[in-house]
Amino acid sequence: MLDLWVNIDIERGPRDECHRQWSSFTGSGPRKRLCNSSLLRRLSHHRHHHQQQLPTLLYSVSLPDMVLSDLGRRINTAFQDLSKVPTVDAASIDQLLKSVCNALIEADVNVKLVANLRSQVKSQVTALLNDKANANWSDAQRRQRVQKAVFDHLVALVDPLHGQTKTDDESGAVVASGNAGPGDIFKPKKGKPNVIMFVGLQGSGKTTSCTKLALYYQKRGFKTGLVCADTFRAGAFDQLKQNASKINVPFYGSYTETDPVAISAAGVASFKQNRFEVIIVDTSGRHKQEQELFDEMREIDAAVTPDLTIMVLDANIGQAAEAQSRAFKEAAGYGAIIVTKLDGHAKGGGAISAVAATKTPIMFIGTGEHAADLEPFRAQPFISKLLGMGDITGLMDKMEEMQMNGGQERQQEMLKKIGEGGVFSIRDWREQLSNIMGMGPLSKIAGMIPGMGQMLSGAGGDDEAAGGKMKRMMFITDAMTAEELDSDGRLFYVPIRSKKPPVADTKEVAIAESSTAAEKSKKKKKPQPKVRMTARARRVARGSGTSVKEVEEFLMQYRMVGKMINRFGGKDGWLKQMQGGAGGKGKMPTPGMLPPGMSREQVMQMQNALPPEIKAQLRQPGGREKLMQQIQSGNMPEGLAGLAGGGMGGLGGLANMFGGAGGGAGGMPDMSQLMSQMGGMGGMMNMMKGMMGGGAPPR
Ligand SMILES: Nc1nc2c(ncn2[C@@H]2O[C@H](COP(=O)(O)OP(=O)(O)OP(=O)(O)O)[C@@H](O)[C@H]2O)c(=O)[nH]1
């Protein structure tokens, strides 16, 4: 909590002066933003006293914590401010960096780290922008490069593996830095005992996180057990017992044994004997780091010889995080971090600093008190989500989990239908929506879907509001006839001044949502026929208790998803063409199969502009698959990254599928472009993979 001590000396004097000082606090500008309601209440209260002739007033004002989402919002605003300046020059870059760095410091990120970030980004972008080879970059391109540099450095802040690539043992695919997940940090071996020991301060969320991790591995088919070695806190064993029983995980502990080392050794030995594969040891905490605690940790460590030690860090820890995490590192030598309570009002910056200080990766984040509220951590998607650009990998994880709990069959059926050239109908979208609704708290899920978060945040942003919005979408489908549900939604539109349904291609443009610059200029040249909703839409709105606007929004969302699924995953989908599949063996996409958001000219331009090494790679047998794999893993080849960054709009167009929705709803066109630079193409494929049951794109 940042305390702001404000001294206001209101001298005895005319009431006007009091009003002047009062309005200097409540007036517009940055100061107003700092004033929370409690401040206003206090001021108001004291003002009341002042009117009773109080000579001097001293205010102690507690500012509201800048929660992590505020940090994202502020960085986003700084990006948007940069898009408003006429030229991207040293002054505008300085302004952007100042805003970003202030936000980071207020979120408790270590000052030294922030200073490093500032100077590194500054020197990187200055070199880029001053490079003669880049002299012909447009302002939009310069802006994108600056934003990308900030994004990359934010990723580096939370990613100690930054700059390294790791190979996924199972698939052999290269995991790009920033995309490394829990499996890259630690992969328990099947059929063998894998001991995981937890350490951390009291109340950091150790016991809760032990339970969450036990559930995580149990769901993934590991025989999992929990050992309670916390003999320090009364009730710790009961808590673990209760948690373990809820998730049906066997546990070990004792009400009488007071030696934590003896309990942990006996517990691990017992589970090993019974062929348990993941054995999680919960140790005790203390209010602060103490020698006694560290000695105990070392002894337990020697007794159970863990394969992995995890430190649990409360996201609220603030600036103390660095010293504490260093001390724990020395004593326990942990190999991974779980940051808890990121769902609440934590600033999170302290935890981020701990990662950098100890060069230890975050493996999971805790996002609630329930056993399922554990999210695998990946640096790049985390930053992407923080900045409101969605978290496709997080969504994939959720989808995978959903499949583990059944529901795969229906997804496969849909995949098969689309693969055979069938239409992704409103009924299919309804099914996807109900799946999404079943995946967990909606405000969390919505943030993972690019565009959707913004749409739902308009509805209030919390679970209740998001749930309400989704439910209304379901009501809309409930009010549709079978014919409408099985359709592609066209029958809800007619062109204005004509009763005839519009022809396929014109309508497609008329209700297109994309907001790419290229399309905007296209629209200028050729005015698009306007369409209006048919009487069906009014009937559905009435029948569902919603409005025609909501029905229109629903159809818009459906069309975006439908377009993506049909164009990417359909019989002659772009994805298949790129893979040399059914559509056109070994060819680049034909103009008839344009990726969403791209014109024929853009595709041709993109093909021509491909760097020779990429063209050569595509000509080689298996080269296309390799390239796809590379892009899919987020590891954009240099040449392609340059293209996307170069404002070709090509690869960017892919991301605009959803990014466009964000742009439309949130008015942040630059975000969709930025998203494309983050490997939008890989992201979209992953999205497809998730949406279509995890099996669509081959590796
Ligand atoms: N909102 C939220 N609460 C959490 C999270 N993780 C833990 N908690 C809560 O934090 C409190 C402390 O959690 P515990 O798991 O008991 O903490 P501990 O580190 O085991 O504490 P000791 O056993 O005393 O060392 C509990 O009320 C948990 O429900 C999280 O990710 N989000």
XYZ file of C-alpha atoms and ligand atoms in Angstrom:
731
model
C 0.000 0.000 0.000
C 1.470 3.296 -1.055
C 0.869 5.912 1.549
C 0.698 9.438 0.395
C 1.145 11.944 3.083
C -0.418 15.171 2.076
C 0.078 18.302 4.048
C -2.420 20.917 3.286
C -2.082 24.050 5.228
C -5.291 25.819 4.941
C -4.785 29.113 6.528
C -7.410 30.950 8.280
C -8.861 33.157 5.689
C -11.470 33.630 3.123
C -13.490 30.591 2.105
C -12.438 31.184 -1.483
C -8.897 30.137 -0.659
C -10.196 26.959 0.918
C -12.177 26.249 -2.224
C -9.110 26.902 -4.357
C -7.078 24.365 -2.409
C -9.951 21.937 -2.380
C -10.416 22.143 -6.113
C -6.670 21.795 -6.694
C -7.175 18.341 -5.189
C -10.363 17.407 -6.855
C -9.782 19.215 -10.117
C -8.892 17.511 -13.361
C -5.460 16.130 -14.161
C -3.311 13.453 -12.613
C -4.090 14.465 -9.111
C -7.740 13.748 -9.554
C -6.916 10.228 -10.613
C -5.028 9.720 -7.391
C -7.993 10.731 -5.330
C -9.985 7.721 -4.362
C -13.302 7.951 -2.692
C -11.796 7.581 0.759
C -9.555 10.552 0.066
C -12.511 12.562 -1.071
C -14.458 11.540 1.992
C -11.596 12.519 4.246
C -11.101 15.823 2.533
C -14.753 16.497 2.642
C -14.789 15.661 6.325
C -11.893 17.952 7.082
C -13.291 20.618 4.895
C -16.300 20.479 7.096
C -14.002 20.987 10.067
C -12.239 23.777 8.285
C -15.475 25.601 7.996
C -15.443 25.380 11.750
C -12.186 27.336 11.711
C -9.584 24.542 12.064
C -6.225 26.205 11.490
C -4.135 23.408 9.929
C -5.105 20.141 8.366
C -2.875 17.135 7.918
C -4.113 14.363 5.700
C -2.793 10.843 5.639
C -4.182 9.360 2.532
C -3.883 5.735 1.560
C -3.919 5.477 -2.187
C -5.567 2.434 -3.649
C -3.088 -0.268 -4.628
C -2.318 -0.231 -8.267
C -3.468 -3.718 -9.060
C -1.842 -5.651 -11.852
C -4.648 -5.011 -14.294
C -4.183 -1.278 -13.709
C -0.569 -1.690 -14.703
C -1.662 -3.271 -17.986
C -4.201 -0.549 -18.576
C -1.667 2.185 -17.955
C 0.876 0.689 -20.300
C -1.865 0.316 -22.861
C -2.810 3.951 -22.461
C 0.835 4.915 -22.933
C 0.864 2.900 -26.188
C -2.304 4.617 -27.318
C -0.839 8.019 -26.500
C 2.105 7.161 -28.693
C -0.248 6.417 -31.585
C -1.718 9.889 -31.264
C 1.537 11.815 -31.685
C 2.233 13.050 -35.216
C 5.828 11.759 -35.303
C 7.651 9.131 -33.329
C 10.716 11.001 -32.178
C 13.012 10.994 -29.159
C 10.587 13.137 -27.168
C 7.573 10.891 -27.753
C 9.638 7.790 -26.973
C 10.818 9.410 -23.748
C 7.242 10.232 -22.843
C 6.146 6.642 -23.495
C 8.993 5.221 -21.447
C 8.315 7.639 -18.635
C 4.672 6.551 -18.436
C 5.531 2.856 -18.670
C 8.263 3.123 -16.027
C 6.120 5.158 -13.631
C 3.434 2.514 -13.897
C 5.946 -0.267 -13.210
C 7.372 1.499 -10.172
C 3.914 2.124 -8.781
C 3.228 -1.585 -9.231
C 6.225 -2.271 -6.956
C 8.648 -3.450 -9.593
C 12.171 -2.914 -8.346
C 13.427 0.546 -9.264
C 16.744 -0.765 -10.605
C 14.969 -3.209 -12.900
C 12.761 -0.423 -14.201
C 15.767 1.819 -14.820
C 17.440 -1.003 -16.757
C 14.333 -1.579 -18.818
C 14.153 2.101 -19.628
C 17.733 2.432 -20.774
C 17.700 -0.835 -22.715
C 14.495 -0.038 -24.603
C 15.723 3.471 -25.250
C 19.040 2.386 -26.716
C 17.444 -0.435 -28.710
C 14.804 1.739 -30.358
C 17.165 4.654 -30.888
C 19.551 2.355 -32.748
C 16.688 0.902 -34.788
C 15.156 4.212 -35.701
C 18.498 5.818 -36.523
C 19.565 2.918 -38.687
C 19.796 4.171 -42.284
C 18.347 0.881 -43.524
C 15.113 1.740 -41.719
C 14.958 5.331 -42.933
C 11.897 4.665 -45.069
C 9.801 3.307 -42.208
C 6.466 4.993 -41.848
C 5.434 6.440 -38.501
C 3.139 3.467 -37.992
C 6.079 1.114 -38.445
C 8.270 3.154 -36.125
C 5.509 3.118 -33.526
C 5.084 -0.634 -33.822
C 8.796 -1.178 -33.353
C 8.835 0.933 -30.224
C 5.806 -0.883 -28.810
C 7.320 -4.223 -29.664
C 10.557 -3.303 -27.881
C 8.599 -2.369 -24.744
C 6.577 -5.582 -24.982
C 9.711 -7.720 -25.360
C 11.367 -6.110 -22.378
C 8.269 -6.606 -20.256
C 8.342 -10.273 -21.209
C 12.036 -10.399 -20.287
C 11.189 -8.989 -16.861
C 9.095 -12.016 -15.973
C 11.110 -14.534 -17.922
C 14.490 -15.531 -16.537
C 14.856 -17.986 -19.427
C 14.753 -15.030 -21.761
C 16.980 -15.297 -24.741
C 17.242 -19.057 -24.407
C 15.330 -21.576 -26.385
C 14.401 -24.922 -24.974
C 13.373 -28.044 -26.727
C 10.182 -29.776 -25.828
C 11.253 -33.365 -25.093
C 8.098 -34.982 -26.393
C 7.434 -33.184 -29.647
C 10.941 -31.989 -30.402
C 9.439 -28.572 -31.121
C 11.386 -25.518 -30.176
C 9.821 -23.639 -27.307
C 10.511 -19.996 -27.810
C 11.708 -17.969 -24.907
C 8.763 -16.257 -23.316
C 6.595 -19.251 -24.147
C 8.201 -21.748 -21.790
C 5.574 -23.264 -19.505
C 5.514 -25.496 -16.400
C 6.515 -28.540 -18.455
C 9.737 -26.816 -19.471
C 10.608 -26.133 -15.865
C 9.741 -29.526 -14.464
C 8.229 -32.614 -15.988
C 7.419 -35.414 -13.536
C 8.439 -38.838 -14.791
C 5.701 -41.403 -15.172
C 6.088 -44.571 -13.105
C 8.706 -42.961 -10.820
C 8.391 -41.038 -7.557
C 8.758 -37.291 -8.123
C 9.093 -35.377 -4.872
C 8.122 -31.707 -4.826
C 8.814 -29.636 -1.731
C 7.099 -26.331 -0.997
C 8.683 -23.455 0.914
C 7.522 -19.945 1.729
C 6.415 -17.526 4.395
C 3.397 -18.184 6.572
C 0.156 -17.281 4.878
C 1.724 -16.986 1.432
C -0.612 -19.705 0.189
C 1.641 -22.768 0.459
C -0.946 -25.267 1.653
C -3.498 -24.020 -0.871
C -0.942 -24.171 -3.685
C 0.146 -27.709 -2.666
C -3.464 -28.792 -3.059
C -3.807 -26.999 -6.369
C -0.657 -28.619 -7.727
C -1.778 -32.037 -6.489
C -5.026 -31.600 -8.410
C -3.127 -30.379 -11.461
C -0.952 -33.513 -11.614
C -3.753 -35.835 -10.599
C -5.813 -34.565 -13.549
C -2.871 -35.336 -15.780
C -2.897 -38.941 -14.730
C -0.218 -38.961 -12.040
C -0.799 -40.892 -8.829
C -0.433 -38.016 -6.397
C -0.078 -37.724 -2.619
C 0.272 -34.850 -0.141
C 2.502 -34.786 2.952
C 1.883 -32.250 5.704
C 5.220 -31.378 7.339
C 3.844 -28.199 8.871
C 3.952 -28.858 12.598
C 4.410 -25.180 13.407
C 0.930 -23.857 12.715
C -1.904 -25.384 14.691
C -4.538 -26.644 12.315
C -2.185 -26.927 9.337
C -2.676 -30.687 9.103
C -6.447 -30.328 9.344
C -6.386 -27.762 6.559
C -4.360 -30.026 4.293
C -6.521 -33.010 5.191
C -9.656 -31.109 4.339
C -8.241 -29.789 1.068
C -6.895 -33.203 0.056
C -10.191 -34.914 0.810
C -12.063 -32.427 -1.356
C -9.969 -33.307 -4.381
C -9.657 -36.987 -3.510
C -5.892 -36.970 -3.091
C -4.362 -39.230 -0.399
C -2.539 -37.384 2.375
C -0.040 -38.096 5.117
C 0.399 -36.267 8.424
C 0.339 -36.671 12.182
C -1.384 -35.045 15.126
C 1.210 -36.312 17.590
C 4.582 -36.183 15.838
C 6.135 -32.745 16.274
C 9.297 -33.218 14.241
C 8.628 -31.965 10.689
C 11.719 -33.771 9.374
C 10.525 -37.117 10.710
C 7.020 -36.599 9.304
C 8.206 -35.589 5.850
C 10.669 -38.494 5.646
C 8.030 -40.996 6.773
C 5.357 -39.520 4.483
C 7.539 -39.570 1.393
C 8.759 -43.100 2.203
C 5.194 -44.310 2.610
C 4.020 -42.808 -0.678
C 7.086 -44.136 -2.477
C 6.367 -47.583 -1.154
C 2.855 -47.339 -2.574
C 4.185 -46.311 -5.976
C 2.967 -42.751 -5.915
C 4.331 -40.689 -8.775
C 3.984 -37.119 -7.502
C 4.612 -36.592 -3.790
C 4.094 -33.036 -2.593
C 5.553 -31.947 0.754
C 4.002 -28.920 2.459
C 6.455 -27.399 4.930
C 5.754 -24.860 7.623
C 6.158 -21.128 7.248
C 7.013 -18.300 9.601
C 5.918 -14.713 9.732
C 9.307 -13.640 8.498
C 12.406 -15.408 7.350
C 14.136 -16.814 10.411
C 17.196 -18.923 10.917
C 15.056 -21.588 12.579
C 12.877 -21.851 9.490
C 15.841 -22.062 7.153
C 17.480 -24.769 9.270
C 14.258 -26.742 9.206
C 13.986 -26.366 5.422
C 17.535 -27.631 4.942
C 16.874 -30.653 7.135
C 13.652 -31.543 5.338
C 15.426 -31.074 2.037
C 18.131 -33.523 3.114
C 15.516 -36.015 4.339
C 13.274 -36.071 1.260
C 15.779 -35.038 -1.473
C 13.165 -33.282 -3.599
C 13.273 -33.325 -7.384
C 11.889 -29.821 -7.355
C 11.549 -27.177 -4.654
C 8.941 -24.497 -5.230
C 8.838 -21.196 -3.411
C 5.386 -19.733 -2.895
C 5.283 -15.974 -3.094
C 2.305 -13.846 -2.190
C 1.736 -11.309 -4.975
C 1.068 -8.694 -2.305
C 4.581 -8.898 -0.968
C 5.798 -5.655 -2.510
C 9.359 -4.415 -2.368
C 10.372 -6.939 0.315
C 10.159 -9.686 -2.291
C 13.675 -9.358 -3.557
C 15.478 -9.764 -0.225
C 13.148 -12.516 0.860
C 13.409 -14.524 -2.298
C 17.200 -14.244 -2.245
C 17.304 -15.521 1.356
C 15.026 -18.453 0.503
C 17.068 -19.182 -2.582
C 20.236 -19.484 -0.519
C 18.583 -21.734 2.052
C 16.291 -23.861 -0.062
C 17.696 -23.514 -3.566
C 14.227 -23.582 -5.056
C 13.884 -24.086 -8.792
C 10.493 -22.550 -9.448
C 8.096 -19.979 -8.072
C 4.339 -19.965 -7.661
C 2.943 -16.474 -7.288
C -0.343 -16.565 -5.404
C -3.274 -14.187 -5.050
C -2.903 -12.610 -8.441
C -6.674 -12.613 -8.667
C -7.077 -10.048 -5.957
C -5.815 -6.556 -5.519
C -2.145 -7.393 -5.702
C 0.284 -5.188 -7.524
C 2.464 -8.134 -8.389
C 5.533 -6.039 -9.128
C 7.401 -7.382 -6.107
C 6.959 -10.925 -7.318
C 8.177 -9.908 -10.752
C 11.281 -8.419 -9.148
C 11.879 -11.644 -7.213
C 11.952 -13.569 -10.458
C 14.594 -11.280 -11.867
C 16.622 -11.203 -8.636
C 16.848 -14.976 -8.314
C 16.716 -15.866 -12.012
C 14.058 -18.403 -11.123
C 11.060 -18.928 -13.369
C 7.452 -18.628 -12.302
C 5.811 -21.984 -12.896
C 2.213 -21.227 -11.969
C 0.120 -18.387 -10.710
C -2.626 -18.723 -8.131
C -5.774 -16.939 -9.199
C -8.253 -17.829 -6.484
C -8.890 -19.809 -3.363
C -10.290 -22.892 -5.082
C -8.237 -25.940 -5.960
C -8.718 -25.341 -9.682
C -7.473 -21.750 -9.527
C -3.945 -22.495 -10.664
C -2.791 -21.242 -14.052
C 0.363 -22.367 -15.827
C 2.584 -19.354 -16.286
C 4.111 -18.347 -19.592
C 5.775 -14.970 -19.787
C 4.652 -13.856 -23.229
C 0.964 -14.740 -22.933
C 0.979 -13.297 -19.416
C 2.158 -9.915 -20.665
C -0.159 -10.171 -23.649
C -3.124 -10.749 -21.359
C -1.958 -8.012 -19.019
C -2.054 -5.587 -21.914
C -5.524 -6.743 -22.935
C -4.367 -8.696 -25.976
C -5.664 -12.084 -24.898
C -3.904 -15.250 -23.814
C -4.376 -17.889 -26.449
C -2.154 -20.433 -24.729
C -4.074 -19.985 -21.500
C -7.266 -20.610 -23.388
C -5.740 -23.711 -24.916
C -4.828 -24.998 -21.475
C -8.406 -24.487 -20.380
C -9.718 -26.211 -23.493
C -7.406 -29.121 -22.895
C -8.609 -29.387 -19.337
C -12.176 -29.337 -20.573
C -11.393 -32.202 -22.895
C -9.816 -34.137 -20.070
C -13.135 -33.836 -18.310
C -15.064 -35.155 -21.311
C -16.592 -33.159 -24.139
C -13.941 -34.166 -26.654
C -16.328 -36.210 -28.770
C -18.539 -33.325 -29.739
C -15.505 -31.195 -30.601
C -14.163 -33.959 -32.811
C -17.495 -34.250 -34.574
C -17.465 -30.565 -35.305
C -13.880 -30.733 -36.480
C -14.796 -33.552 -38.837
C -17.775 -31.672 -40.216
C -15.786 -28.501 -40.861
C -12.917 -30.525 -42.306
C -15.338 -32.068 -44.792
C -16.476 -28.664 -45.951
C -19.456 -28.238 -43.634
C -20.517 -24.868 -42.324
C -19.607 -23.671 -38.880
C -23.179 -22.865 -37.923
C -24.703 -20.705 -35.249
C -25.493 -23.964 -33.455
C -21.764 -24.790 -33.402
C -20.991 -21.355 -32.023
C -23.644 -21.901 -29.367
C -21.868 -25.114 -28.418
C -18.522 -23.315 -28.184
C -20.111 -20.636 -26.039
C -21.568 -23.143 -23.644
C -18.157 -24.842 -23.467
C -16.545 -21.533 -22.659
C -19.144 -20.941 -19.975
C -18.332 -24.295 -18.430
C -14.603 -23.639 -18.320
C -14.432 -21.509 -15.224
C -15.073 -18.018 -14.005
C -15.988 -16.058 -17.094
C -14.065 -12.910 -16.337
C -10.895 -15.035 -16.329
C -11.734 -16.907 -19.491
C -12.910 -13.825 -21.349
C -9.562 -12.110 -20.817
C -7.885 -14.946 -22.686
C -9.893 -14.444 -25.872
C -8.594 -11.508 -27.856
C -11.412 -9.075 -28.430
C -13.781 -10.888 -26.135
C -12.307 -9.423 -22.967
C -12.966 -5.942 -24.243
C -16.449 -6.852 -25.295
C -17.227 -8.275 -21.902
C -15.469 -5.543 -20.004
C -18.061 -3.260 -21.550
C -20.507 -5.378 -19.615
C -18.797 -4.631 -16.334
C -15.774 -6.915 -16.418
C -16.619 -9.023 -13.388
C -17.841 -12.585 -13.398
C -21.418 -11.677 -12.842
C -21.497 -9.145 -15.646
C -19.527 -11.395 -17.996
C -21.742 -14.345 -17.132
C -24.803 -12.202 -17.709
C -23.562 -11.171 -21.135
C -22.781 -14.751 -22.130
C -26.143 -15.928 -20.862
C -27.878 -13.311 -22.978
C -25.970 -14.655 -25.962
C -27.328 -18.094 -25.148
C -30.864 -16.704 -24.805
C -30.487 -15.271 -28.293
C -29.710 -18.716 -29.677
C -32.586 -20.189 -27.670
C -34.974 -17.876 -29.495
C -33.762 -19.028 -32.914
C -35.500 -21.607 -35.069
C -33.697 -24.797 -36.071
C -33.226 -23.348 -39.562
C -31.565 -20.267 -38.149
C -29.353 -22.267 -35.794
C -28.096 -24.469 -38.600
C -27.471 -21.498 -40.863
C -24.428 -19.286 -41.242
C -26.405 -16.267 -40.113
C -26.910 -14.688 -43.542
C -30.651 -14.872 -43.330
C -30.583 -12.230 -40.630
C -29.447 -9.536 -43.058
C -30.874 -7.827 -46.146
C -29.286 -4.997 -48.059
C -30.862 -1.623 -47.520
C -33.238 -0.611 -50.327
C -33.547 -4.198 -51.497
C -35.546 -7.102 -50.252
C -33.216 -9.595 -51.882
C -30.644 -11.244 -49.647
C -27.228 -9.808 -50.480
C -24.846 -11.863 -52.566
C -22.245 -13.711 -50.627
C -19.118 -11.665 -51.281
C -20.584 -8.170 -50.974
C -22.320 -9.032 -47.774
C -19.143 -10.434 -46.427
C -17.501 -7.057 -46.764
C -20.525 -5.102 -45.712
C -20.660 -6.627 -42.293
C -16.968 -7.176 -42.011
C -15.484 -6.154 -38.740
C -11.887 -5.766 -39.698
C -10.388 -2.384 -39.137
C -7.060 -2.777 -40.836
C -5.746 0.273 -42.589
C -5.692 -1.588 -45.878
C -9.346 -2.412 -45.653
C -10.226 1.076 -44.644
C -8.613 2.469 -47.763
C -10.371 -0.174 -49.819
C -13.653 0.882 -48.323
C -12.951 4.456 -49.326
C -12.501 3.521 -52.942
C -15.622 1.395 -53.188
C -18.551 2.227 -50.950
C -19.975 -0.958 -49.539
C -23.655 -1.772 -49.752
C -25.256 -1.291 -46.385
C -27.215 -4.067 -44.801
C -29.879 -4.051 -42.192
C -31.212 -6.675 -39.873
C -34.263 -8.580 -41.042
C -37.504 -9.029 -39.152
C -35.999 -12.298 -37.918
C -33.528 -10.356 -35.814
C -36.335 -8.347 -34.256
C -38.232 -11.556 -33.547
C -35.191 -13.165 -31.945
C -34.536 -10.046 -29.876
C -38.117 -10.038 -28.639
C -38.144 -13.770 -28.005
C -34.893 -13.667 -26.046
C -35.625 -10.525 -24.096
C -32.607 -8.810 -25.654
C -32.256 -5.974 -28.153
C -31.684 -6.029 -31.911
C -28.277 -4.473 -31.225
C -27.366 -7.415 -29.016
C -28.531 -9.858 -31.675
C -26.393 -7.973 -34.174
C -23.383 -8.108 -31.813
C -23.913 -11.814 -31.302
C -23.987 -12.435 -35.058
C -20.896 -10.309 -35.513
C -18.950 -12.371 -32.953
C -20.244 -15.570 -34.516
C -19.153 -14.461 -37.969
C -15.642 -13.666 -36.758
C -15.219 -17.077 -35.210
C -16.968 -18.767 -38.132
C -14.781 -17.036 -40.705
C -11.679 -18.068 -38.851
C -12.745 -21.664 -38.493
C -13.947 -22.092 -42.051
C -11.054 -20.292 -43.670
C -8.375 -21.884 -41.579
C -9.737 -25.275 -40.787
C -12.297 -25.941 -43.521
C -11.942 -28.392 -46.368
C -9.976 -26.033 -48.589
C -8.917 -23.894 -45.687
C -5.909 -21.688 -45.773
C -4.281 -23.781 -43.117
C -4.496 -26.877 -45.294
C -3.123 -24.996 -48.275
C -0.211 -23.768 -46.247
C 0.420 -27.345 -45.183
C 0.216 -28.509 -48.785
C -2.947 -30.364 -47.861
C -6.225 -30.855 -49.667
C -6.477 -27.476 -51.301
C -3.247 -26.783 -53.102
C -0.247 -28.955 -52.553
C 2.808 -27.001 -51.667
C 1.410 -23.679 -52.812
C 1.075 -20.491 -50.931
C -2.552 -19.597 -50.337
C -4.356 -18.726 -53.515
C -6.177 -15.432 -53.733
C -9.471 -17.309 -53.521
C -8.390 -18.478 -50.089
C -7.402 -15.179 -48.639
C -6.565 -15.159 -44.995
C -8.991 -12.997 -43.080
C -8.274 -9.326 -43.156
C -6.083 -9.596 -46.266
C -6.688 -8.548 -49.814
C -5.446 -10.459 -52.855
C -2.844 -7.719 -53.414
C -1.582 -8.099 -49.885
C -1.131 -11.852 -50.280
C 0.732 -11.370 -53.571
C 2.802 -8.629 -52.018
C 3.558 -10.875 -49.060
C 4.595 -13.762 -51.294
C 6.856 -11.523 -53.354
C 8.359 -9.926 -50.331
C 9.259 -13.187 -48.606
C 12.970 -13.239 -47.922
C 14.893 -15.606 -50.224
C 15.823 -17.922 -47.341
C 12.155 -18.346 -46.409
C 11.194 -18.975 -50.028
C 13.998 -21.549 -50.233
C 12.800 -23.188 -47.033
C 9.267 -23.402 -48.409
C 10.509 -25.126 -51.545
C 12.254 -27.870 -49.588
C 10.355 -31.055 -48.743
C 8.863 -30.619 -45.305
C 10.049 -27.019 -45.242
C 6.551 -25.630 -44.996
C 5.699 -27.816 -42.005
C 8.919 -26.810 -40.318
C 8.185 -23.163 -40.867
C 4.662 -23.549 -39.563
C 5.993 -25.328 -36.517
C 8.477 -22.573 -35.933
C 5.815 -19.891 -36.200
C 3.410 -21.917 -34.122
C 5.893 -22.123 -31.291
C 5.963 -18.335 -31.325
C 9.517 -18.391 -32.650
C 8.984 -16.185 -35.656
C 11.870 -16.564 -38.122
C 13.899 -13.366 -38.461
C 12.805 -12.710 -42.023
C 9.126 -13.088 -41.250
C 9.329 -11.125 -38.053
C 10.804 -8.322 -40.107
C 7.953 -8.558 -42.557
C 5.281 -8.377 -39.922
C 7.045 -5.573 -38.180
C 7.519 -3.890 -41.486
C 3.827 -3.184 -41.563
C 3.057 -5.509 -44.453
C -0.234 -6.234 -42.847
C 0.271 -9.763 -44.080
C 0.905 -11.840 -41.036
C -0.800 -9.099 -39.115
C -3.960 -9.723 -41.064
C -4.255 -13.104 -39.455
C -4.261 -11.650 -36.028
C -6.778 -9.078 -37.070
C -9.385 -11.774 -37.082
C -9.751 -11.298 -33.388
C -7.554 -8.298 -33.007
C -9.960 -6.522 -35.300
C -12.715 -7.210 -32.871
C -10.631 -5.690 -30.150
C -9.893 -2.762 -32.353
C -13.528 -2.300 -33.090
C -14.748 -2.670 -29.594
C -11.923 -1.136 -27.677
C -10.715 1.315 -30.280
C -7.141 0.076 -30.142
C -6.097 -0.714 -33.691
C -2.450 -0.618 -32.711
C -2.977 -3.467 -30.310
C -4.055 -5.813 -33.053
C -1.008 -4.864 -35.083
C 1.172 -5.372 -32.084
C -0.473 -8.684 -31.443
C 0.367 -9.756 -34.948
C 3.985 -9.029 -34.217
C 3.878 -11.238 -31.173
C 3.373 -14.179 -33.446
C -0.257 -13.650 -34.248
C -0.085 -16.410 -36.784
C 1.078 -18.970 -34.247
C -1.501 -17.653 -31.879
C -4.316 -18.091 -34.339
C -3.291 -21.638 -35.086
C -3.244 -22.389 -31.429
C -6.635 -20.813 -31.145
C -7.805 -23.093 -33.895
C -6.256 -26.035 -32.130
C -8.102 -25.156 -28.987
C -11.390 -24.367 -30.633
C -11.387 -27.479 -32.721
C -10.496 -29.984 -30.103
C -6.754 -29.836 -29.963
C -6.122 -31.871 -33.047
C -6.479 -29.536 -35.984
C -3.062 -28.319 -36.993
C -0.452 -30.992 -37.492
C 2.930 -30.440 -35.917
N -7.487 -15.062 -3.504
C -6.558 -15.986 -3.327
N -6.348 -16.486 -2.095
C -5.395 -17.420 -1.938
C -4.616 -17.881 -3.021
N -3.752 -18.812 -2.537
C -3.993 -18.903 -1.212
N -4.986 -18.076 -0.840
C -5.540 -17.836 0.496
O -4.503 -17.358 1.336
C -4.704 -17.786 2.659
C -3.446 -18.449 3.188
O -3.225 -19.611 2.450
P -2.536 -20.924 3.055
O -2.470 -21.918 1.977
O -3.185 -21.331 4.321
O -1.121 -20.334 3.391
P 0.171 -21.096 3.921
O 1.320 -20.481 3.214
O 0.003 -22.545 3.818
O 0.217 -20.683 5.419
P 1.034 -21.464 6.582
O 0.581 -22.871 6.540
O 0.564 -20.766 7.804
O 2.453 -21.285 6.319
C -5.904 -18.716 2.623
O -7.034 -18.011 3.036
C -6.027 -19.086 1.155
O -7.358 -19.374 0.794
C -4.847 -17.323 -4.327
O -4.217 -17.639 -5.331
N -5.834 -16.385 -4.415
